[in-house]
Amino acid sequence: MLKPLSALLLAAACVCAPAATLQPDKSDLSFTFKQMGVPVDGKFKKFDAQLDFDPKKPEAGHIAFTVDLGSVSLGDPSFDRELAGAPWFDTKRNGKATFVSSGIKATGAGKYDVAGKLTIKGSSRDIVVPITLAGGVATGSVPIKRLDFKIGDGEWADTSVVANDVTVKFKLAFSGL
């Protein structure tokens, strides 16, 4: 009895294993927001993605994405420390942001809408992320509202100084896709 059960578990593990591996050195995760009307660019230096995807059956695919919020950078160490603080990302209590897909729909050649749940600072929202997939590289951007995720609490909730709109941009390179 153990032999068939272990074989079944092994087969299930193989079916569920990610089909592709993220290549962080060839990938990028950045964002843009406006402060006093001026665009400001930032990036995250540490993130990971798990992708189980077959372009012939996109609806059966799954994507999970994790961002180390403590790796945020605006290019100035003092600004980076400010973003790690409680009003912004509060990295001591909320070190990670996650996105987990709930569905993938083809929208054209190499184009997909990925529905899922984005969680930042304990707040979750359903979003749809448009993705273009070409040559093992997934690219796209998605707008979010920072206040939906309690990013910029207290005095920073005033959107006349820091806009509520943030555009998150990504380029994720995968091997084995």
XYZ file of C-alpha atoms in Angstrom:
177
model
C 0.000 0.000 0.000
C 2.815 2.435 0.741
C 4.426 2.002 -2.633
C 1.399 3.141 -4.666
C 0.724 6.032 -2.244
C 4.325 7.267 -2.420
C 4.276 6.952 -6.217
C 1.062 8.996 -6.307
C 2.559 11.668 -4.042
C 5.692 11.817 -6.179
C 3.606 12.161 -9.344
C 1.509 14.919 -7.723
C 4.678 16.770 -6.685
C 5.984 16.585 -10.242
C 2.718 17.896 -11.688
C 2.593 20.815 -9.234
C 6.254 21.805 -9.458
C 6.883 25.149 -11.134
C 7.621 24.786 -14.833
C 9.914 27.801 -14.928
C 12.603 29.379 -12.770
C 12.925 33.126 -12.282
C 16.249 34.622 -13.368
C 16.577 37.564 -10.937
C 19.684 38.995 -12.628
C 17.700 39.435 -15.858
C 14.505 40.659 -14.166
C 13.306 44.021 -12.909
C 10.528 45.285 -10.634
C 9.991 49.044 -10.486
C 7.316 51.608 -9.720
C 6.502 55.234 -10.457
C 4.467 57.701 -8.425
C 4.194 61.483 -8.323
C 5.356 63.636 -5.446
C 4.178 67.239 -5.716
C 3.398 66.559 -9.373
C 6.898 65.278 -10.211
C 7.341 61.615 -11.268
C 9.518 59.579 -8.891
C 10.910 56.165 -9.857
C 11.776 53.396 -7.442
C 12.550 49.724 -7.548
C 12.650 46.579 -5.499
C 15.940 44.702 -5.459
C 14.651 41.375 -4.059
C 11.650 39.456 -5.357
C 10.739 35.944 -6.412
C 8.196 34.369 -8.720
C 6.902 30.850 -9.231
C 5.391 30.144 -12.603
C 3.593 27.006 -13.709
C 2.394 27.835 -17.194
C 1.730 26.238 -20.567
C 0.807 28.714 -23.344
C -1.390 25.998 -24.880
C -3.435 25.824 -21.652
C -3.110 29.227 -19.988
C -6.247 28.726 -17.889
C -4.486 25.868 -16.044
C -1.504 28.069 -15.145
C -0.551 29.517 -11.792
C 1.652 32.435 -10.789
C 2.854 33.373 -7.299
C 4.983 36.460 -6.734
C 6.688 37.686 -3.553
C 8.422 41.024 -2.999
C 10.819 41.808 -0.151
C 9.522 45.261 0.815
C 12.754 45.988 2.694
C 14.595 45.936 -0.638
C 12.837 49.107 -1.846
C 15.076 51.788 -3.296
C 14.520 55.318 -4.509
C 18.275 55.726 -4.998
C 18.871 57.593 -1.730
C 19.502 55.699 1.556
C 17.588 58.247 3.660
C 14.499 57.953 1.424
C 14.832 54.156 1.455
C 14.838 54.160 5.305
C 11.763 56.408 5.278
C 9.896 54.005 2.968
C 10.723 51.071 5.274
C 9.059 52.888 8.200
C 5.584 52.360 9.633
C 3.712 55.013 7.599
C 4.899 53.477 4.344
C 5.815 49.769 4.035
C 6.322 49.074 7.771
C 8.847 46.354 6.902
C 9.339 45.295 10.551
C 5.748 44.008 10.663
C 5.047 43.548 6.939
C 8.208 42.404 5.236
C 6.588 40.901 2.150
C 4.054 41.779 -0.506
C 2.455 38.915 -2.440
C 0.455 38.307 -5.574
C -1.221 34.931 -6.136
C -3.088 34.259 -9.341
C -6.625 32.906 -9.415
C -6.980 32.726 -13.192
C -5.151 33.327 -16.456
C -6.931 34.256 -19.672
C -5.384 34.592 -23.122
C -6.193 37.954 -24.716
C -4.120 37.674 -27.904
C -0.874 36.248 -29.242
C 1.499 36.179 -26.269
C -0.853 38.357 -24.202
C -2.667 37.350 -21.028
C -4.771 38.828 -18.249
C -3.758 37.371 -14.910
C -6.384 37.769 -12.195
C -5.324 37.387 -8.599
C -5.002 38.791 -5.127
C -2.382 41.421 -4.255
C -1.553 41.719 -0.547
C 0.514 44.546 0.931
C 0.640 45.524 4.630
C -2.159 43.061 5.419
C -4.571 44.617 2.918
C -5.674 42.480 -0.035
C -7.282 43.518 -3.304
C -8.338 41.578 -6.375
C -6.520 42.911 -9.430
C -5.982 41.954 -13.064
C -2.433 42.191 -14.391
C -2.000 42.368 -18.184
C 1.121 40.429 -19.206
C 2.987 40.036 -22.475
C 5.031 36.840 -22.705
C 7.784 36.535 -25.316
C 10.956 34.483 -25.324
C 10.630 33.449 -21.689
C 10.190 37.056 -20.507
C 6.961 38.344 -18.940
C 6.502 42.121 -19.080
C 3.758 44.476 -18.071
C 2.539 47.167 -15.753
C -0.387 47.562 -13.425
C -1.812 50.653 -11.718
C -2.596 50.478 -8.008
C -3.852 52.926 -5.407
C -1.334 53.141 -2.560
C -3.979 54.033 0.027
C -5.869 50.786 -0.745
C -2.868 49.079 0.895
C -2.279 51.622 3.695
C 0.957 52.789 2.058
C 1.454 56.310 3.359
C -0.600 56.380 6.560
C -1.206 59.384 8.777
C -0.017 62.712 7.398
C 1.078 60.951 4.182
C -2.515 59.979 3.357
C -2.871 63.479 1.889
C -2.676 62.868 -1.860
C -1.843 66.506 -2.643
C 1.792 65.783 -1.702
C 2.200 62.136 -2.749
C -0.309 60.971 -5.355
C -2.469 57.930 -4.687
C -1.731 56.453 -8.121
C 1.284 54.167 -8.443
C 2.276 52.262 -11.560
C 4.121 49.006 -10.938
C 6.229 47.789 -13.885
C 7.923 44.436 -14.284
C 10.159 42.419 -16.539
C 10.470 38.836 -15.332
C 12.861 36.520 -17.150
C 12.323 32.772 -16.740
C 14.352 29.755 -17.728
C 12.575 26.513 -18.551
C 9.495 28.202 -19.976
